Coordinates of C-alpha atoms in Angstrom, one line a residue:
Chain A
M1 CA -69.7 -60.2 -78.6
S2 CA -66.6 -58.3 -79.3
G3 CA -63.2 -58.3 -77.6
K4 CA -61.6 -55.5 -75.8
V5 CA -58.4 -53.9 -76.8
A6 CA -56.0 -52.8 -74.0
T7 CA -52.7 -51.1 -74.7
I8 CA -50.0 -51.2 -72.1
T9 CA -47.7 -48.2 -72.2
S10 CA -45.5 -46.1 -70.0
G11 CA -43.5 -43.4 -71.7
K12 CA -40.3 -44.3 -70.0
G13 CA -38.5 -47.5 -70.9
G14 CA -37.7 -50.3 -68.6
V15 CA -40.6 -49.9 -66.2
G16 CA -42.1 -53.3 -67.1
K17 CA -44.5 -52.9 -70.0
T18 CA -43.5 -56.1 -71.7
T19 CA -43.5 -58.2 -68.5
A20 CA -46.9 -56.7 -67.6
T21 CA -48.3 -57.5 -71.1
A22 CA -47.1 -61.1 -71.0
N23 CA -48.4 -61.7 -67.5
L24 CA -51.7 -60.0 -67.8
G25 CA -52.3 -61.9 -71.0
A26 CA -51.4 -65.2 -69.3
A27 CA -53.5 -64.4 -66.3
L28 CA -56.5 -63.6 -68.5
A29 CA -56.0 -66.7 -70.6
N30 CA -55.7 -68.8 -67.4
M31 CA -59.1 -67.5 -66.4
G32 CA -60.4 -69.2 -69.5
L33 CA -60.6 -66.1 -71.7
R34 CA -59.3 -66.0 -75.3
V35 CA -56.3 -63.6 -75.4
V36 CA -53.9 -62.4 -78.0
C37 CA -50.9 -60.2 -77.4
I38 CA -49.5 -57.9 -80.0
D39 CA -46.0 -56.7 -79.8
A40 CA -46.0 -53.1 -81.3
D41 CA -42.4 -52.5 -80.5
I42 CA -41.2 -53.0 -84.1
G43 CA -37.4 -53.1 -84.3
L44 CA -36.9 -53.8 -80.6
R45 CA -39.1 -56.8 -80.1
N46 CA -39.1 -58.4 -76.7
L47 CA -42.5 -59.9 -75.9
D48 CA -41.7 -63.1 -77.8
V49 CA -38.6 -63.6 -75.6
V50 CA -40.5 -62.9 -72.4
M51 CA -43.2 -65.4 -73.5
G52 CA -40.6 -67.9 -74.5
L53 CA -41.8 -68.1 -78.1
E54 CA -38.9 -66.6 -79.9
N55 CA -37.9 -69.8 -81.7
R56 CA -41.4 -70.2 -83.2
I57 CA -41.6 -67.0 -85.1
V58 CA -42.2 -67.4 -88.9
Y59 CA -44.3 -64.3 -89.7
D60 CA -44.7 -61.1 -87.8
L61 CA -46.9 -58.0 -87.5
V62 CA -45.4 -56.3 -90.5
D63 CA -45.9 -59.3 -92.7
V64 CA -49.6 -59.2 -91.7
V65 CA -49.9 -55.5 -92.4
E66 CA -48.1 -55.8 -95.8
G67 CA -50.2 -58.8 -96.8
R68 CA -47.4 -61.4 -96.9
C69 CA -49.3 -63.7 -94.7
K70 CA -52.8 -64.3 -93.2
L71 CA -53.4 -63.0 -89.7
R72 CA -53.8 -66.5 -88.4
Q73 CA -50.3 -67.5 -89.8
A74 CA -48.6 -64.8 -87.7
M75 CA -50.3 -65.9 -84.4
I76 CA -48.1 -68.1 -82.3
R77 CA -49.9 -70.2 -79.6
D78 CA -48.5 -70.2 -76.1
K79 CA -46.7 -73.3 -74.8
R80 CA -49.0 -73.9 -71.9
L81 CA -52.3 -72.0 -72.3
E82 CA -54.8 -73.1 -74.9
E83 CA -56.3 -69.8 -75.9
F84 CA -53.3 -67.5 -75.6
Y85 CA -51.6 -66.2 -78.7
L86 CA -48.8 -63.8 -79.7
I87 CA -48.4 -61.6 -82.8
P88 CA -44.7 -60.8 -82.7
A89 CA -43.1 -57.5 -83.9
A90 CA -40.7 -57.4 -86.9
Q91 CA -37.1 -57.1 -85.8
T92 CA -35.7 -55.8 -89.0
R93 CA -38.0 -52.9 -89.6
D94 CA -39.0 -49.7 -87.8
K95 CA -42.1 -48.1 -86.4
T96 CA -43.0 -46.5 -89.8
A97 CA -43.7 -49.9 -91.3
V98 CA -47.1 -49.8 -89.5
S99 CA -49.7 -47.0 -89.3
P100 CA -52.3 -46.3 -86.6
Q101 CA -55.0 -47.3 -89.2
D102 CA -53.2 -50.7 -89.7
M103 CA -53.4 -51.3 -86.0
I104 CA -57.1 -50.4 -85.9
R105 CA -57.9 -52.6 -88.8
L106 CA -55.9 -55.5 -87.4
S107 CA -57.5 -55.1 -83.9
D108 CA -61.0 -55.0 -85.3
E109 CA -60.3 -58.2 -87.2
L110 CA -59.2 -59.9 -83.9
R111 CA -62.1 -58.6 -81.8
A112 CA -64.4 -61.2 -83.2
D113 CA -62.3 -64.2 -82.1
F114 CA -60.9 -63.0 -78.8
D115 CA -62.0 -61.6 -75.5
W116 CA -58.9 -59.6 -75.0
I117 CA -56.4 -58.0 -77.3
L118 CA -53.3 -56.7 -75.4
I119 CA -50.9 -54.4 -77.1
D120 CA -47.4 -54.0 -75.8
S121 CA -46.4 -50.4 -76.6
P122 CA -42.9 -49.3 -77.2
A123 CA -41.3 -46.6 -75.0
G124 CA -41.5 -43.0 -76.1
I125 CA -44.3 -40.8 -77.4
E126 CA -43.6 -41.1 -81.1
R127 CA -45.0 -43.2 -84.0
G128 CA -44.8 -46.5 -82.2
F129 CA -46.7 -45.2 -79.3
R130 CA -49.4 -43.7 -81.6
N131 CA -49.7 -47.0 -83.4
A132 CA -50.1 -48.8 -80.1
I133 CA -52.8 -46.6 -78.6
A134 CA -54.8 -46.0 -81.8
P135 CA -57.0 -49.1 -81.5
A136 CA -57.2 -49.1 -77.6
D137 CA -60.5 -49.3 -75.6
I138 CA -58.5 -49.2 -72.4
V139 CA -55.0 -47.7 -72.0
V140 CA -53.1 -49.2 -69.1
I141 CA -50.3 -46.9 -68.0
I142 CA -47.5 -48.6 -66.1
T143 CA -45.0 -46.7 -63.9
N144 CA -42.4 -47.3 -61.2
P145 CA -42.4 -45.4 -58.0
E146 CA -39.7 -43.1 -59.2
V147 CA -39.9 -39.4 -60.0
S148 CA -38.8 -39.8 -63.6
A149 CA -41.1 -42.7 -64.4
V150 CA -44.0 -40.8 -62.8
R151 CA -43.2 -37.7 -64.8
D152 CA -43.3 -39.7 -68.1
A153 CA -46.5 -41.4 -67.1
D154 CA -48.0 -38.0 -66.5
R155 CA -47.0 -36.9 -70.0
I156 CA -48.5 -40.1 -71.5
I157 CA -51.7 -39.6 -69.6
G158 CA -51.9 -36.1 -71.1
L159 CA -51.4 -37.5 -74.6
V160 CA -53.9 -40.4 -74.1
E161 CA -56.5 -37.8 -72.9
A162 CA -55.7 -35.7 -76.0
E163 CA -56.5 -38.8 -78.2
D164 CA -59.8 -39.2 -76.4
K165 CA -58.9 -42.5 -75.0
G166 CA -60.0 -41.6 -71.5
P167 CA -57.6 -41.0 -68.7
G168 CA -56.4 -44.6 -68.6
K169 CA -55.7 -47.0 -65.7
L170 CA -52.6 -47.1 -63.7
I171 CA -50.3 -49.9 -62.6
I172 CA -47.5 -49.1 -60.2
N173 CA -44.8 -51.7 -60.7
R174 CA -41.7 -52.7 -58.7
V175 CA -42.8 -51.2 -55.4
K176 CA -40.5 -51.9 -52.5
P177 CA -42.5 -51.7 -49.3
E178 CA -39.4 -51.5 -47.0
M179 CA -38.0 -48.5 -49.0
I180 CA -41.3 -46.7 -48.8
K181 CA -41.4 -47.4 -45.0
R182 CA -37.9 -45.8 -44.8
G183 CA -39.2 -42.8 -46.8
D184 CA -36.7 -43.6 -49.6
M185 CA -39.3 -44.4 -52.3
L186 CA -42.5 -42.7 -53.4
G187 CA -45.5 -44.4 -51.9
T188 CA -48.7 -45.3 -53.8
D189 CA -50.4 -42.2 -52.5
D190 CA -47.5 -40.0 -53.7
V191 CA -47.8 -41.4 -57.2
L192 CA -51.6 -41.1 -57.2
D193 CA -51.4 -37.6 -55.9
V194 CA -49.7 -36.5 -59.1
L195 CA -51.3 -38.7 -61.7
A196 CA -54.8 -38.8 -60.3
I197 CA -56.2 -41.6 -62.4
D198 CA -57.7 -45.0 -61.6
L199 CA -55.3 -47.4 -59.9
V200 CA -55.7 -50.9 -61.2
G201 CA -52.9 -52.6 -59.3
V202 CA -49.7 -52.3 -57.3
V203 CA -47.0 -54.9 -58.1
P204 CA -44.3 -55.5 -55.6
D205 CA -40.7 -55.8 -56.7
D206 CA -40.1 -59.5 -57.0
E207 CA -37.0 -61.4 -58.2
S208 CA -39.2 -64.2 -59.4
V209 CA -40.4 -62.0 -62.2
I210 CA -36.9 -61.8 -63.7
V211 CA -36.3 -65.5 -63.2
A212 CA -39.6 -66.4 -64.9
A213 CA -39.0 -63.9 -67.8
N214 CA -35.5 -65.3 -68.5
K215 CA -37.1 -68.7 -68.8
G216 CA -39.9 -67.4 -70.9
L217 CA -42.5 -68.4 -68.4
A218 CA -45.3 -66.3 -67.0
V219 CA -44.9 -65.5 -63.3
V220 CA -48.6 -65.4 -62.9
L221 CA -48.6 -69.2 -63.2
D222 CA -46.4 -69.4 -60.1
P223 CA -48.8 -69.5 -57.2
R224 CA -46.0 -68.5 -54.7
S225 CA -44.9 -65.4 -56.5
K226 CA -46.1 -62.1 -54.9
A227 CA -45.8 -60.2 -58.1
G228 CA -47.6 -63.1 -59.9
G229 CA -50.5 -62.7 -57.4
A230 CA -50.6 -59.0 -58.0
F231 CA -50.8 -59.5 -61.8
R232 CA -53.5 -62.1 -61.4
N233 CA -55.6 -59.6 -59.4
I234 CA -55.0 -56.8 -62.0
A235 CA -56.2 -59.2 -64.7
R236 CA -59.4 -59.8 -62.7
R237 CA -59.9 -56.1 -62.1
L238 CA -59.5 -55.4 -65.8
N239 CA -62.0 -58.0 -66.5
G240 CA -64.5 -56.2 -64.4
E241 CA -64.2 -58.0 -61.1
D242 CA -64.1 -56.1 -57.8
V243 CA -60.9 -57.4 -56.2
P244 CA -59.7 -55.7 -53.0
F245 CA -56.1 -54.3 -53.1
E246 CA -53.5 -56.6 -51.5
A247 CA -51.6 -55.2 -48.6
L248 CA -48.0 -54.3 -49.3
D249 CA -47.0 -53.8 -45.6
E250 CA -46.9 -50.3 -46.8
H251 CA -49.4 -48.6 -44.6
D252 CA -50.5 -49.9 -41.2
G253 CA -53.7 -47.9 -41.3
F254 CA -57.2 -49.2 -41.3
F255 CA -57.2 -49.9 -45.0
G256 CA -54.0 -51.9 -44.7
R257 CA -55.4 -54.1 -42.0
L258 CA -58.7 -54.4 -43.7
S259 CA -57.2 -55.6 -47.0
R260 CA -55.0 -58.1 -45.2
L261 CA -58.1 -59.5 -43.5
V262 CA -59.7 -59.8 -46.9
K263 CA -56.7 -61.4 -48.3
T264 CA -56.3 -64.1 -45.7
G265 CA -60.0 -64.8 -46.0
G266 CA -59.7 -64.9 -49.8
E267 CA -57.4 -66.7 -52.1
G268 CA -54.3 -66.2 -50.0
Chain B
M1 CA -35.2 6.2 -71.7
N2 CA -38.5 7.4 -73.3
T3 CA -41.9 6.5 -72.0
P4 CA -42.2 2.7 -71.9
L5 CA -44.1 0.8 -74.5
A6 CA -47.6 -0.2 -73.6
I7 CA -48.0 -4.0 -74.3
K8 CA -51.5 -5.4 -74.1
G9 CA -53.1 -8.7 -74.9
I10 CA -56.1 -8.4 -77.1
R11 CA -58.5 -10.9 -78.5
D12 CA -56.7 -11.3 -81.8
G13 CA -53.1 -11.1 -80.6
I14 CA -50.9 -8.5 -78.9
L15 CA -51.2 -4.8 -79.2
I16 CA -48.2 -2.5 -78.7
T17 CA -48.6 1.2 -78.4
V18 CA -45.4 2.9 -79.4
P19 CA -44.8 6.2 -77.5
E20 CA -44.1 9.5 -79.1
G21 CA -40.6 10.2 -80.2
D22 CA -38.3 9.9 -83.1
W23 CA -38.9 6.6 -84.9
A24 CA -35.1 6.0 -85.1
E25 CA -35.0 6.1 -81.3
V26 CA -38.3 4.2 -80.7
L27 CA -37.6 1.3 -83.0
P28 CA -34.6 -0.1 -81.1
N29 CA -36.6 0.2 -77.8
L30 CA -39.4 -1.8 -79.4
L31 CA -37.1 -4.5 -80.7
E32 CA -35.2 -4.7 -77.4
A33 CA -38.5 -5.1 -75.5
I34 CA -39.5 -7.8 -77.8
Q35 CA -36.2 -9.7 -77.6
K36 CA -36.2 -9.5 -73.8
Q37 CA -39.5 -11.3 -73.8
A38 CA -38.8 -13.5 -76.8
D39 CA -40.4 -16.5 -75.1
F40 CA -43.7 -14.7 -74.7
F41 CA -43.8 -13.1 -78.1
R42 CA -42.8 -16.2 -80.1
G43 CA -45.6 -17.1 -82.5
A44 CA -47.7 -14.1 -81.6
R45 CA -49.7 -11.8 -83.9
L46 CA -48.7 -8.2 -83.4
A47 CA -50.6 -5.0 -83.9
L48 CA -48.7 -1.7 -83.7
Q49 CA -50.3 1.5 -82.7
I50 CA -48.1 4.3 -84.0
E51 CA -50.3 7.4 -83.9
N52 CA -49.5 9.9 -86.7
R53 CA -45.9 8.9 -87.4
D54 CA -44.8 8.8 -91.1
I55 CA -43.1 5.5 -91.9
S56 CA -42.1 4.5 -95.4
A57 CA -43.0 1.1 -96.9
A58 CA -39.3 0.2 -96.9
E59 CA -39.0 0.8 -93.2
L60 CA -42.2 -1.0 -92.4
G61 CA -41.1 -3.9 -94.5
R62 CA -37.8 -4.1 -92.7
L63 CA -39.6 -4.1 -89.3
R64 CA -41.9 -6.9 -90.5
D65 CA -38.9 -9.0 -91.5
M66 CA -37.1 -8.3 -88.2
L67 CA -40.2 -9.4 -86.3
A68 CA -40.5 -12.5 -88.5
E69 CA -37.0 -13.5 -87.4
E70 CA -38.4 -13.6 -83.9
E71 CA -41.3 -15.7 -85.2
I72 CA -43.7 -12.8 -84.7
T73 CA -46.3 -11.9 -87.3
L74 CA -46.9 -8.2 -87.9
W75 CA -50.6 -8.1 -88.6
A76 CA -51.9 -4.6 -88.2
I77 CA -50.7 -1.0 -88.1
L78 CA -53.0 1.5 -86.4
T79 CA -52.1 5.0 -87.5
T80 CA -53.5 8.3 -88.6
S81 CA -50.7 9.1 -90.9
A82 CA -51.6 8.8 -94.6
T83 CA -48.1 7.9 -95.6
T84 CA -48.0 5.1 -93.1
R85 CA -51.5 3.8 -94.0
G86 CA -50.5 3.7 -97.6
A87 CA -47.3 1.8 -96.8
A88 CA -49.1 -0.6 -94.5
A89 CA -51.7 -1.2 -97.2
D90 CA -49.0 -1.9 -99.8
L91 CA -47.6 -4.6 -97.5
G92 CA -51.0 -6.1 -97.0
L93 CA -51.3 -5.3 -93.4
E94 CA -54.6 -4.5 -91.7
L95 CA -55.3 -0.9 -90.8
E96 CA -57.6 -1.6 -87.9
L97 CA -58.4 -4.3 -85.5
S98 CA -60.6 -6.9 -87.1
K99 CA -64.0 -5.5 -87.9
T100 CA -65.6 -8.9 -88.2
T101 CA -64.8 -10.0 -84.8
H102 CA -66.2 -6.7 -83.4
A103 CA -69.4 -7.4 -85.3
E104 CA -69.6 -11.0 -84.0
R105 CA -68.9 -9.8 -80.5
D106 CA -71.8 -7.3 -80.8
D107 CA -74.0 -10.2 -81.7
E108 CA -72.9 -12.2 -78.7
L109 CA -72.9 -9.3 -76.2
P110 CA -75.5 -6.6 -76.8
L111 CA -74.1 -4.7 -73.8
E112 CA -70.4 -3.8 -73.5
T113 CA -69.4 -5.8 -70.5
R114 CA -65.8 -6.3 -71.3
L115 CA -63.3 -4.6 -69.1
Q116 CA -60.1 -3.4 -70.8
G117 CA -57.0 -5.4 -69.9
E118 CA -59.0 -7.9 -68.0
E119 CA -59.0 -10.8 -70.5
A120 CA -58.4 -14.2 -68.9
V121 CA -58.4 -17.8 -70.1
L122 CA -59.9 -20.5 -67.9
V123 CA -58.3 -23.9 -68.1
E124 CA -60.7 -26.4 -66.7
R125 CA -58.4 -29.4 -66.5
T126 CA -55.3 -30.7 -64.9
L127 CA -52.2 -29.6 -66.9
R128 CA -49.9 -32.6 -67.1
S129 CA -46.2 -32.8 -68.0
G130 CA -45.7 -31.4 -71.5
H131 CA -48.8 -29.3 -71.5
N132 CA -48.2 -25.7 -72.2
V133 CA -50.5 -22.6 -71.7
R134 CA -49.4 -19.2 -73.2
Y135 CA -51.8 -16.3 -72.9
A136 CA -51.4 -12.5 -73.1
G137 CA -54.0 -12.0 -70.3
H138 CA -54.5 -13.8 -67.1
V139 CA -54.5 -17.6 -66.7
I140 CA -56.9 -19.4 -64.3
V141 CA -56.6 -23.1 -63.9
L142 CA -59.3 -25.2 -62.2
G143 CA -57.2 -28.3 -61.5
D144 CA -53.6 -29.1 -60.8
V145 CA -50.5 -28.0 -62.7
N146 CA -48.1 -31.0 -62.6
P147 CA -44.4 -30.9 -62.8
G148 CA -43.3 -30.6 -66.4
A149 CA -46.2 -28.4 -67.3
E150 CA -45.7 -24.7 -68.1
I151 CA -47.8 -21.5 -67.9
V152 CA -46.7 -18.2 -69.4
A153 CA -49.2 -15.4 -68.8
G154 CA -49.1 -11.7 -69.5
G155 CA -51.1 -11.1 -66.3
H156 CA -51.9 -13.0 -63.1
V157 CA -51.9 -16.8 -62.7
I158 CA -54.5 -18.4 -60.4
V159 CA -54.4 -22.1 -59.8
W160 CA -57.3 -23.7 -57.9
G161 CA -55.3 -26.8 -57.2
R162 CA -51.7 -27.8 -56.8
L163 CA -49.2 -25.8 -58.7
R164 CA -46.0 -27.9 -59.2
G165 CA -45.0 -27.0 -62.8
T166 CA -43.2 -23.9 -64.1
V167 CA -45.1 -20.7 -64.1
H168 CA -44.3 -17.2 -65.4
A169 CA -46.7 -14.4 -64.6
G170 CA -46.4 -10.9 -65.9
A171 CA -44.3 -12.3 -68.7
V172 CA -44.1 -9.0 -70.6
G173 CA -42.6 -7.2 -67.6
N174 CA -45.6 -6.6 -65.5
E175 CA -44.2 -6.6 -62.0
S176 CA -47.6 -6.2 -60.3
A177 CA -48.6 -9.7 -61.5
T178 CA -49.2 -12.3 -58.9
V179 CA -49.3 -16.1 -58.8
C180 CA -51.7 -17.8 -56.4
A181 CA -52.4 -21.5 -55.8
L182 CA -54.0 -23.7 -53.2
D183 CA -50.7 -25.4 -52.9
L184 CA -47.9 -23.2 -54.3
S185 CA -45.0 -25.5 -54.9
P186 CA -43.9 -24.7 -58.5
T187 CA -40.7 -26.2 -60.0
Q188 CA -39.8 -22.6 -60.9
L189 CA -41.8 -19.4 -60.4
R190 CA -41.2 -16.3 -62.4
I191 CA -42.8 -12.9 -62.1
A192 CA -41.7 -10.4 -64.8
G193 CA -37.9 -10.7 -64.8
Q194 CA -37.5 -12.4 -61.4
I195 CA -37.0 -16.1 -60.9
A196 CA -37.5 -18.2 -57.8
I197 CA -37.5 -21.9 -57.0
S198 CA -39.7 -23.4 -54.3
P199 CA -38.2 -24.4 -51.0
G200 CA -38.3 -28.1 -50.3
R201 CA -41.5 -30.1 -49.8
R202 CA -43.5 -28.9 -46.9
S203 CA -45.6 -31.1 -44.7
K204 CA -48.6 -28.8 -44.5
T205 CA -49.9 -27.1 -47.6
M206 CA -51.9 -23.9 -47.6
P207 CA -53.1 -21.4 -50.2
E208 CA -50.3 -18.9 -50.9
I209 CA -49.8 -15.9 -53.1
A210 CA -46.5 -14.9 -54.7
C211 CA -45.8 -11.3 -55.8
I212 CA -42.9 -8.9 -56.1
R213 CA -42.6 -6.6 -53.1
D214 CA -39.7 -4.1 -52.7
G215 CA -38.0 -5.7 -55.7
Q216 CA -38.1 -9.2 -54.0
L217 CA -40.1 -12.1 -55.2
I218 CA -42.0 -13.4 -52.2
A219 CA -44.6 -15.9 -51.3
E220 CA -46.9 -15.6 -48.4
P221 CA -49.9 -17.5 -46.9
W222 CA -53.3 -16.4 -48.2
Q223 CA -55.2 -14.6 -45.3
T224 CA -58.8 -14.0 -45.7

């Protein structure tokens, strides 16, 4: 049995790659799966902060690649979840310290021991991005319902296709249903219209995400958080379950009512 | 102004037929035409048809260097003048359009089914932001052209899908070129030297065709 490598990327910065990586990782681990997150954003590491593990870093990704430590030594276990690890990025180096081949080798080594290897890609389309997608089985593209973020996501999808990594899966993050209703924000349909790839989840804008991230906690472990629920469902979909899309009060059509029914009947 | 230059996309690059006249007069016209369409010619392989005009090796070398400055490779000189043939040969230029490709083509197509000036490229995918298609003939896309994608064609552009990127048809000055799409809402549309931007987003989309009529770039619904 071999683990799957999923790279979370976006092109544009600040759309929620790191938060999504941390939360999808926590959700998968919470489902009893063995998960490791790799921060590929060398020089601008963040994932350790969001996961609340900053103070435990001894070795990092570059140390592993350059042979200063064993892979196991660079893996930091999560505070709460048993089978959830982080390989942090180096803060003092840059993207050229690691090559795409290094990432493929590293991921292949991890496949034996883990069900999921999640890679947090840096923003941009340069070396760091190439490193991050090189080992990917699945590329998860995250975007916000904003024209500029969608434009960058489109570019990324083109590059991912050019690397023969399939068209990728889409998460639309920070959706504000009231704004869509007022016609001030792109709706899910508008985004899909342009990008035309598989939607794997829609995450509502939710303050609890920021609160949790600042505390270094995963919002998916908060049962009341709307965004946490959305990330939990995305994790289940990535893992192959057929989970209906949660209603965002975004459309009142048949689909909206239907999914609301399913939701009240389901896990709530 | 003399007779205009004939610019044609061929299999191996671009062929320009230089009209009759004094070389000293024709040359500036040629360079001007190329500079006007610098975007289109950039990176191109160029063959020049210059009939029986005598051109010295020095002149030819100078032309090659000037073209190189525009990032154009002078690749072949088609001429009947012995002087010019000698000069071209000295510079290592081809004297006819590639024989090998003709031979290969004969293998593939026992009958001559090609129509002159009707070369087209078929793009069977969605062109996403950052994708770029440049072709001397026509461009046909089976899929969408997203914002941030760009098509530059010497001839017509046909999009069987939504056209939302930037498109330039008739890029070498062909005003009879058209652009048609199932949903014609390009970021910017150019035909020959004319530029237009799309009106705001419409509620209902329909197939449309854009062309130059009476010197105006217009778009109209496609009527069967």
